[in-house]
Amino acid sequence: MADLAGNRQIVRLRRVLRSRFISPRLWVRRCAFWTGALAIAVIAILFADAADLAAGWFTATVAARPWLAWGMIPAGFMAAVLLTIHVFPGAGGSGIPQAIAAIHIRDPAKVRAMLSLRIAFGKVALTLLGLACGASVGREGPTVQVGASIMHTLGLWLRLPRHDLQRGLILAGGAAGIAAAFNTPLAGIVFAIEELSHSFEARASGTVFTAVIIAGVTTLALVGNYSYFGHTTAELTLRTGWVAVLVCSAVGGVAGGLFAAVLIRAARGFPGLLGRAIRWQPMLFAGLCGLVVAGVGILSRGETYGTGYAQARSAVEGHADLVTAYPLLKLVANIASYLSGIPGGIFAPSLAVGATLGHVLSHSLAA
């Protein structure tokens, strides 16, 4: 009887240790998620500050000597493409598609080709290089890939055996990157929910959401509760509002569809001479794209360089002073920067096109 009672106590003790509240293994896993989320938030803040400095340096450099853009931008594009191909393969693109693809890929080698600390470093460095030479790119998408890379690396260090846990770490890193980049924890949670529904079992969702919230709260604590694109006091009557919504929807939809079609075509490969040029002479093609960005920048009085964040914010707040063709010129700069093959995001530059397009249309409708 004593042996039977002792066995029962051992069984109970094992059950307690395996419970989700006490299990050392589960707590190690939780700490990995939380530590990674803190690191992502800090890196996202430093990345944002460095991006502002890089873009500001280029703007100040070409302000008095606009002709410098003809040399700086093509040279910077060619250097970024050279480094992407030979030093940081896998760091190209905007970042978010790579993170989403890694969630659904089961081959560990293919995942490591998109997510690693080396790629994360290259993504940050080459995005900053692009901004320092006037590229029309953003840092939000790259932050997502950096976050996913950090979490994935933590999983490898901890040797988490189950594939679904690795996918959960990647998802948590990407979602935490969104929360930190935009200072919006809810956006990271929405991203996680969208991917959770078909990526791995729901048991991991609580830990993922906690990591996203930690990243968002850390960002709020360090940089404050700021509005990404400022505030507006604009008001529309019902009659004017319907006209504005219809016109902006139609024009913005066409512009967005054109941009998306070009990006999809670029990902699949262009046919003919253009496709061969990109494959055989990627650096030369990048330099030509740089010349396009430089020309567009000069036509826009230097406003199309960089992320477009300042221009979009001024448009939302109602005090933008831009050339009338700015939305079209920014769209061309976005396409040329993406086609060049340099790493960099497309989210903020695309928002700049949309916000300033509404600004231009508002004057037309008012007239």
Tab-separated table of C-alpha atoms in Angstrom:
chain	number	residue	atom	x	y	z
A	1	MET	CA	0.000	0.000	0.000
A	2	ALA	CA	2.852	2.365	0.812
A	3	ASP	CA	4.421	1.730	-2.607
A	4	LEU	CA	1.081	2.382	-4.323
A	5	ALA	CA	0.614	5.671	-2.452
A	6	GLY	CA	4.161	6.689	-3.334
A	7	ASN	CA	3.593	5.967	-7.021
A	8	ARG	CA	0.440	8.056	-6.979
A	9	GLN	CA	2.329	10.977	-5.446
A	10	ILE	CA	5.012	10.685	-8.132
A	11	VAL	CA	2.355	10.681	-10.861
A	12	ARG	CA	0.701	13.752	-9.348
A	13	LEU	CA	4.060	15.538	-9.081
A	14	ARG	CA	4.782	14.839	-12.741
A	15	ARG	CA	1.386	16.188	-13.744
A	16	VAL	CA	2.026	19.355	-11.765
A	17	LEU	CA	5.448	19.841	-13.336
A	18	ARG	CA	3.944	19.318	-16.795
A	19	SER	CA	1.191	21.871	-16.248
A	20	ARG	CA	1.439	25.032	-18.268
A	21	PHE	CA	1.830	27.165	-15.150
A	22	ILE	CA	4.821	25.357	-13.614
A	23	SER	CA	6.529	23.437	-16.435
A	24	PRO	CA	10.173	24.666	-16.720
A	25	ARG	CA	10.171	23.855	-20.438
A	26	LEU	CA	7.140	26.041	-21.082
A	27	TRP	CA	8.612	28.882	-19.035
A	28	VAL	CA	11.831	28.735	-21.055
A	29	ARG	CA	9.718	28.968	-24.192
A	30	ARG	CA	7.741	31.923	-22.839
A	31	CYS	CA	10.904	33.729	-21.800
A	32	ALA	CA	12.279	33.245	-25.315
A	33	PHE	CA	9.206	34.888	-26.808
A	34	TRP	CA	9.275	37.758	-24.318
A	35	THR	CA	13.026	38.377	-24.541
A	36	GLY	CA	12.818	38.375	-28.312
A	37	ALA	CA	9.914	40.828	-28.245
A	38	LEU	CA	11.886	43.250	-26.067
A	39	ALA	CA	14.895	43.006	-28.364
A	40	ILE	CA	12.728	43.600	-31.446
A	41	ALA	CA	11.176	46.721	-29.941
A	42	VAL	CA	14.559	48.216	-29.043
A	43	ILE	CA	16.043	47.392	-32.463
A	44	ALA	CA	12.970	48.844	-34.216
A	45	ILE	CA	13.365	52.126	-32.343
A	46	LEU	CA	17.091	52.350	-33.105
A	47	PHE	CA	16.390	51.441	-36.730
A	48	ALA	CA	13.779	54.201	-37.010
A	49	ASP	CA	16.155	56.803	-35.570
A	50	ALA	CA	18.977	55.675	-37.855
A	51	ALA	CA	16.642	55.780	-40.874
A	52	ASP	CA	15.687	59.379	-40.084
A	53	LEU	CA	19.356	60.325	-39.753
A	54	ALA	CA	20.289	58.618	-43.033
A	55	ALA	CA	17.465	60.246	-44.986
A	56	GLY	CA	18.127	63.605	-43.344
A	57	TRP	CA	21.815	63.412	-44.231
A	58	PHE	CA	21.038	62.849	-47.904
A	59	THR	CA	18.460	65.646	-47.975
A	60	ALA	CA	20.929	68.073	-46.415
A	61	THR	CA	23.695	66.994	-48.792
A	62	VAL	CA	21.714	67.566	-51.999
A	63	ALA	CA	19.749	70.600	-50.787
A	64	ALA	CA	22.397	73.087	-51.931
A	65	ARG	CA	23.816	70.892	-54.706
A	66	PRO	CA	20.939	68.967	-56.341
A	67	TRP	CA	23.221	67.748	-59.139
A	68	LEU	CA	24.975	65.457	-56.646
A	69	ALA	CA	21.927	63.187	-56.806
A	70	TRP	CA	22.925	62.120	-60.354
A	71	GLY	CA	26.024	60.444	-58.950
A	72	MET	CA	25.111	59.523	-55.377
A	73	ILE	CA	21.882	57.633	-56.094
A	74	PRO	CA	23.120	55.371	-58.946
A	75	ALA	CA	26.353	54.638	-57.067
A	76	GLY	CA	24.462	53.845	-53.876
A	77	PHE	CA	22.002	51.590	-55.713
A	78	MET	CA	24.810	49.679	-57.402
A	79	ALA	CA	26.662	49.222	-54.103
A	80	ALA	CA	23.506	48.018	-52.347
A	81	VAL	CA	22.732	45.488	-55.084
A	82	LEU	CA	26.342	44.255	-55.096
A	83	LEU	CA	26.238	43.689	-51.329
A	84	THR	CA	22.797	42.061	-51.527
A	85	ILE	CA	23.923	39.548	-54.145
A	86	HIS	CA	27.354	38.643	-52.785
A	87	VAL	CA	27.286	39.382	-49.044
A	88	PHE	CA	23.669	39.344	-47.850
A	89	PRO	CA	21.662	37.058	-50.167
A	90	GLY	CA	18.149	36.789	-48.786
A	91	ALA	CA	18.086	40.396	-47.591
A	92	GLY	CA	16.434	41.713	-50.758
A	93	GLY	CA	12.817	42.732	-51.081
A	94	SER	CA	10.568	44.591	-48.693
A	95	GLY	CA	10.606	42.092	-45.801
A	96	ILE	CA	6.968	41.264	-45.069
A	97	PRO	CA	6.526	38.724	-47.919
A	98	GLN	CA	9.683	36.957	-46.780
A	99	ALA	CA	8.434	36.692	-43.201
A	100	ILE	CA	5.022	35.373	-44.298
A	101	ALA	CA	6.631	32.855	-46.671
A	102	ALA	CA	8.898	31.578	-43.884
A	103	ILE	CA	5.842	30.846	-41.727
A	104	HIS	CA	4.474	28.426	-44.319
A	105	ILE	CA	7.701	26.809	-45.540
A	106	ARG	CA	8.587	23.490	-43.917
A	107	ASP	CA	12.141	23.167	-45.252
A	108	PRO	CA	14.504	24.516	-42.523
A	109	ALA	CA	17.212	25.332	-45.079
A	110	LYS	CA	14.858	27.522	-47.091
A	111	VAL	CA	13.717	29.295	-43.932
A	112	ARG	CA	17.305	29.996	-42.908
A	113	ALA	CA	17.891	31.473	-46.368
A	114	MET	CA	15.345	34.183	-45.503
A	115	LEU	CA	15.678	34.520	-41.731
A	116	SER	CA	18.968	34.779	-39.834
A	117	LEU	CA	20.923	37.309	-37.825
A	118	ARG	CA	23.201	37.876	-40.805
A	119	ILE	CA	20.212	38.671	-43.011
A	120	ALA	CA	18.716	40.883	-40.292
A	121	PHE	CA	21.935	42.875	-40.060
A	122	GLY	CA	22.161	43.143	-43.839
A	123	LYS	CA	18.531	44.203	-44.094
A	124	VAL	CA	19.047	47.068	-41.666
A	125	ALA	CA	22.405	48.146	-43.096
A	126	LEU	CA	21.336	48.061	-46.738
A	127	THR	CA	18.032	49.819	-46.067
A	128	LEU	CA	19.970	52.584	-44.318
A	129	LEU	CA	22.358	52.693	-47.282
A	130	GLY	CA	19.393	53.102	-49.616
A	131	LEU	CA	17.959	55.957	-47.562
A	132	ALA	CA	21.399	57.584	-47.326
A	133	CYS	CA	21.564	57.701	-51.128
A	134	GLY	CA	18.009	58.949	-51.719
A	135	ALA	CA	16.064	55.738	-52.407
A	136	SER	CA	12.282	55.843	-52.091
A	137	VAL	CA	12.024	53.022	-49.553
A	138	GLY	CA	10.678	52.515	-46.038
A	139	ARG	CA	11.909	50.743	-42.919
A	140	GLU	CA	8.629	49.176	-41.687
A	141	GLY	CA	8.705	46.086	-43.910
A	142	PRO	CA	12.383	45.403	-43.169
A	143	THR	CA	11.599	45.657	-39.436
A	144	VAL	CA	9.151	42.766	-39.811
A	145	GLN	CA	11.789	40.533	-41.417
A	146	VAL	CA	14.311	41.575	-38.766
A	147	GLY	CA	11.850	40.680	-36.010
A	148	ALA	CA	11.097	37.295	-37.568
A	149	SER	CA	14.838	36.635	-37.936
A	150	ILE	CA	15.493	37.398	-34.269
A	151	MET	CA	12.744	35.092	-33.062
A	152	HIS	CA	13.733	32.320	-35.466
A	153	THR	CA	17.332	32.509	-34.255
A	154	LEU	CA	16.192	32.288	-30.633
A	155	GLY	CA	14.302	29.125	-31.498
A	156	LEU	CA	17.402	27.602	-33.071
A	157	TRP	CA	19.513	28.488	-30.034
A	158	LEU	CA	16.960	26.875	-27.712
A	159	ARG	CA	16.692	23.870	-30.077
A	160	LEU	CA	12.930	23.855	-30.031
A	161	PRO	CA	12.150	20.528	-31.672
A	162	ARG	CA	8.638	21.018	-32.997
A	163	HIS	CA	8.117	22.664	-36.352
A	164	ASP	CA	4.968	24.451	-35.195
A	165	LEU	CA	6.911	26.150	-32.385
A	166	GLN	CA	9.438	27.485	-34.870
A	167	ARG	CA	6.587	28.819	-36.995
A	168	GLY	CA	5.085	30.397	-33.898
A	169	LEU	CA	8.367	32.146	-33.153
A	170	ILE	CA	8.583	33.485	-36.713
A	171	LEU	CA	5.006	34.701	-36.564
A	172	ALA	CA	5.562	36.331	-33.176
A	173	GLY	CA	8.705	38.060	-34.456
A	174	GLY	CA	7.008	39.386	-37.564
A	175	ALA	CA	3.959	40.572	-35.648
A	176	ALA	CA	6.135	42.151	-32.966
A	177	GLY	CA	8.040	43.921	-35.723
A	178	ILE	CA	4.800	45.427	-37.047
A	179	ALA	CA	3.746	46.495	-33.562
A	180	ALA	CA	7.112	48.141	-32.891
A	181	ALA	CA	7.567	49.716	-36.329
A	182	PHE	CA	4.167	51.419	-36.362
A	183	ASN	CA	3.792	51.858	-32.583
A	184	THR	CA	0.498	49.961	-32.908
A	185	PRO	CA	0.174	46.764	-30.844
A	186	LEU	CA	-3.279	46.086	-32.303
A	187	ALA	CA	-1.861	45.999	-35.840
A	188	GLY	CA	0.591	43.300	-34.756
A	189	ILE	CA	-2.191	41.294	-33.137
A	190	VAL	CA	-4.356	41.530	-36.277
A	191	PHE	CA	-1.413	40.305	-38.365
A	192	ALA	CA	-0.924	37.397	-35.973
A	193	ILE	CA	-4.629	36.484	-36.054
A	194	GLU	CA	-4.672	36.466	-39.859
A	195	GLU	CA	-1.702	34.111	-40.005
A	196	LEU	CA	-2.716	32.029	-36.966
A	197	SER	CA	-5.905	30.897	-38.659
A	198	HIS	CA	-3.944	28.693	-41.049
A	199	SER	CA	-0.375	28.446	-39.782
A	200	PHE	CA	-0.252	26.445	-36.569
A	201	GLU	CA	-2.483	25.302	-33.712
A	202	ALA	CA	-4.283	27.868	-31.606
A	203	ARG	CA	-2.599	26.734	-28.372
A	204	ALA	CA	0.390	28.917	-29.201
A	205	SER	CA	-1.709	32.012	-29.842
A	206	GLY	CA	-1.615	33.259	-26.242
A	207	THR	CA	2.173	33.283	-26.141
A	208	VAL	CA	2.377	34.945	-29.561
A	209	PHE	CA	-0.081	37.659	-28.566
A	210	THR	CA	1.830	38.279	-25.337
A	211	ALA	CA	5.054	38.767	-27.294
A	212	VAL	CA	3.343	41.231	-29.634
A	213	ILE	CA	1.899	43.190	-26.716
A	214	ILE	CA	5.303	43.312	-24.996
A	215	ALA	CA	6.903	44.718	-28.160
A	216	GLY	CA	4.160	47.316	-28.511
A	217	VAL	CA	4.222	48.346	-24.872
A	218	THR	CA	8.025	48.600	-24.909
A	219	THR	CA	7.840	50.932	-27.898
A	220	LEU	CA	5.187	53.037	-26.190
A	221	ALA	CA	7.289	53.241	-23.051
A	222	LEU	CA	10.463	54.296	-24.867
A	223	VAL	CA	9.135	56.698	-27.527
A	224	GLY	CA	5.686	57.632	-26.245
A	225	ASN	CA	2.214	57.380	-27.742
A	226	TYR	CA	2.637	59.215	-31.021
A	227	SER	CA	0.365	59.233	-34.061
A	228	TYR	CA	2.119	57.747	-37.094
A	229	PHE	CA	0.754	60.279	-39.596
A	230	GLY	CA	-0.306	63.077	-37.274
A	231	HIS	CA	-3.816	64.431	-36.747
A	232	THR	CA	-6.339	66.112	-38.963
A	233	THR	CA	-9.292	68.364	-38.219
A	234	ALA	CA	-10.740	68.130	-41.719
A	235	GLU	CA	-14.485	67.660	-41.970
A	236	LEU	CA	-16.635	66.734	-44.953
A	237	THR	CA	-20.319	67.168	-45.480
A	238	LEU	CA	-22.208	64.090	-46.584
A	239	ARG	CA	-22.562	65.348	-50.154
A	240	THR	CA	-18.915	66.392	-50.539
A	241	GLY	CA	-17.727	63.338	-48.672
A	242	TRP	CA	-19.344	60.868	-51.069
A	243	VAL	CA	-17.791	62.605	-54.071
A	244	ALA	CA	-14.369	62.693	-52.420
A	245	VAL	CA	-14.535	59.020	-51.428
A	246	LEU	CA	-15.574	57.894	-54.909
A	247	VAL	CA	-12.944	59.954	-56.707
A	248	CYS	CA	-10.120	59.005	-54.315
A	249	SER	CA	-11.150	55.350	-54.420
A	250	ALA	CA	-11.144	55.240	-58.203
A	251	VAL	CA	-7.868	57.101	-58.726
A	252	GLY	CA	-6.132	55.440	-55.790
A	253	GLY	CA	-7.349	52.017	-56.887
A	254	VAL	CA	-5.920	52.465	-60.366
A	255	ALA	CA	-2.583	53.701	-58.989
A	256	GLY	CA	-2.424	50.917	-56.412
A	257	GLY	CA	-3.356	48.277	-58.959
A	258	LEU	CA	-0.667	49.519	-61.334
A	259	PHE	CA	1.935	49.473	-58.566
A	260	ALA	CA	0.944	45.972	-57.434
A	261	ALA	CA	0.974	44.664	-61.008
A	262	VAL	CA	4.516	45.961	-61.524
A	263	LEU	CA	5.722	44.384	-58.263
A	264	ILE	CA	4.147	41.024	-59.080
A	265	ARG	CA	5.570	41.096	-62.588
A	266	ALA	CA	8.990	41.952	-61.166
A	267	ALA	CA	8.823	39.030	-58.729
A	268	ARG	CA	8.025	36.629	-61.584
A	269	GLY	CA	10.612	38.122	-63.923
A	270	PHE	CA	10.147	40.474	-66.826
A	271	PRO	CA	10.176	39.052	-70.354
A	272	GLY	CA	12.342	40.196	-73.238
A	273	LEU	CA	15.184	42.682	-73.123
A	274	LEU	CA	14.214	44.111	-69.725
A	275	GLY	CA	14.236	40.694	-68.085
A	276	ARG	CA	17.609	39.818	-69.601
A	277	ALA	CA	19.076	43.124	-68.477
A	278	ILE	CA	17.982	42.542	-64.898
A	279	ARG	CA	19.366	38.984	-64.853
A	280	TRP	CA	22.647	39.584	-66.662
A	281	GLN	CA	23.572	43.096	-65.535
A	282	PRO	CA	21.830	43.665	-62.186
A	283	MET	CA	24.254	46.363	-61.061
A	284	LEU	CA	23.997	48.294	-64.329
A	285	PHE	CA	20.213	48.060	-64.185
A	286	ALA	CA	20.275	49.270	-60.564
A	287	GLY	CA	22.347	52.253	-61.663
A	288	LEU	CA	19.793	53.096	-64.370
A	289	CYS	CA	16.997	52.898	-61.784
A	290	GLY	CA	19.049	55.261	-59.644
A	291	LEU	CA	19.165	57.757	-62.502
A	292	VAL	CA	15.361	57.597	-62.733
A	293	VAL	CA	15.037	58.254	-58.996
A	294	ALA	CA	17.477	61.157	-59.258
A	295	GLY	CA	15.612	62.706	-62.183
A	296	VAL	CA	12.256	62.363	-60.458
A	297	GLY	CA	13.728	63.835	-57.281
A	298	ILE	CA	14.972	66.912	-59.087
A	299	LEU	CA	11.578	67.401	-60.772
A	300	SER	CA	9.887	67.192	-57.366
A	301	ARG	CA	12.325	69.657	-55.747
A	302	GLY	CA	13.800	66.836	-53.699
A	303	GLU	CA	10.498	65.747	-52.127
A	304	THR	CA	10.402	62.207	-53.559
A	305	TYR	CA	13.614	61.111	-51.848
A	306	GLY	CA	13.311	58.909	-48.764
A	307	THR	CA	10.304	57.317	-47.129
A	308	GLY	CA	7.758	60.050	-47.889
A	309	TYR	CA	6.733	60.099	-44.240
A	310	ALA	CA	7.133	63.870	-43.821
A	311	GLN	CA	5.193	64.607	-47.003
A	312	ALA	CA	2.340	62.290	-46.051
A	313	ARG	CA	2.151	63.747	-42.556
A	314	SER	CA	2.056	67.309	-43.886
A	315	ALA	CA	-0.716	66.327	-46.312
A	316	VAL	CA	-2.788	64.760	-43.530
A	317	GLU	CA	-2.304	67.790	-41.289
A	318	GLY	CA	-3.228	70.150	-44.125
A	319	HIS	CA	-0.057	72.178	-44.629
A	320	ALA	CA	1.684	70.363	-47.480
A	321	ASP	CA	3.563	72.457	-50.045
A	322	LEU	CA	4.243	69.984	-52.845
A	323	VAL	CA	4.364	70.081	-56.618
A	324	THR	CA	1.036	69.085	-58.170
A	325	ALA	CA	2.531	66.008	-59.813
A	326	TYR	CA	4.063	64.761	-56.549
A	327	PRO	CA	1.876	61.603	-56.226
A	328	LEU	CA	2.794	60.488	-59.750
A	329	LEU	CA	6.472	61.325	-59.272
A	330	LYS	CA	6.566	59.483	-55.931
A	331	LEU	CA	4.926	56.464	-57.551
A	332	VAL	CA	7.612	56.416	-60.242
A	333	ALA	CA	10.339	56.730	-57.581
A	334	ASN	CA	8.789	53.844	-55.617
A	335	ILE	CA	8.694	51.589	-58.669
A	336	ALA	CA	12.245	52.453	-59.739
A	337	SER	CA	13.593	51.872	-56.222
A	338	TYR	CA	11.867	48.493	-55.952
A	339	LEU	CA	12.886	47.315	-59.430
A	340	SER	CA	16.517	48.212	-58.735
A	341	GLY	CA	16.757	45.253	-56.359
A	342	ILE	CA	17.908	47.170	-53.280
A	343	PRO	CA	16.425	46.104	-49.924
A	344	GLY	CA	13.738	48.395	-48.564
A	345	GLY	CA	10.091	48.599	-47.629
A	346	ILE	CA	7.222	49.813	-49.783
A	347	PHE	CA	4.625	50.544	-47.108
A	348	ALA	CA	5.494	54.103	-46.093
A	349	PRO	CA	6.286	55.251	-49.668
A	350	SER	CA	2.941	53.824	-50.820
A	351	LEU	CA	1.104	55.636	-48.038
A	352	ALA	CA	2.852	58.825	-49.111
A	353	VAL	CA	1.420	58.408	-52.613
A	354	GLY	CA	-2.091	57.841	-51.259
A	355	ALA	CA	-2.044	60.694	-48.745
A	356	THR	CA	-0.676	63.249	-51.192
A	357	LEU	CA	-3.014	62.033	-53.912
A	358	GLY	CA	-5.905	62.875	-51.634
A	359	HIS	CA	-4.295	66.235	-50.925
A	360	VAL	CA	-4.066	67.068	-54.644
A	361	LEU	CA	-7.603	65.851	-55.352
A	362	SER	CA	-8.949	67.926	-52.467
A	363	HIS	CA	-7.857	71.105	-54.218
A	364	SER	CA	-9.401	69.942	-57.493
A	365	LEU	CA	-12.711	69.077	-55.836
A	366	ALA	CA	-12.744	72.347	-53.896
A	367	ALA	CA	-12.326	74.257	-57.133
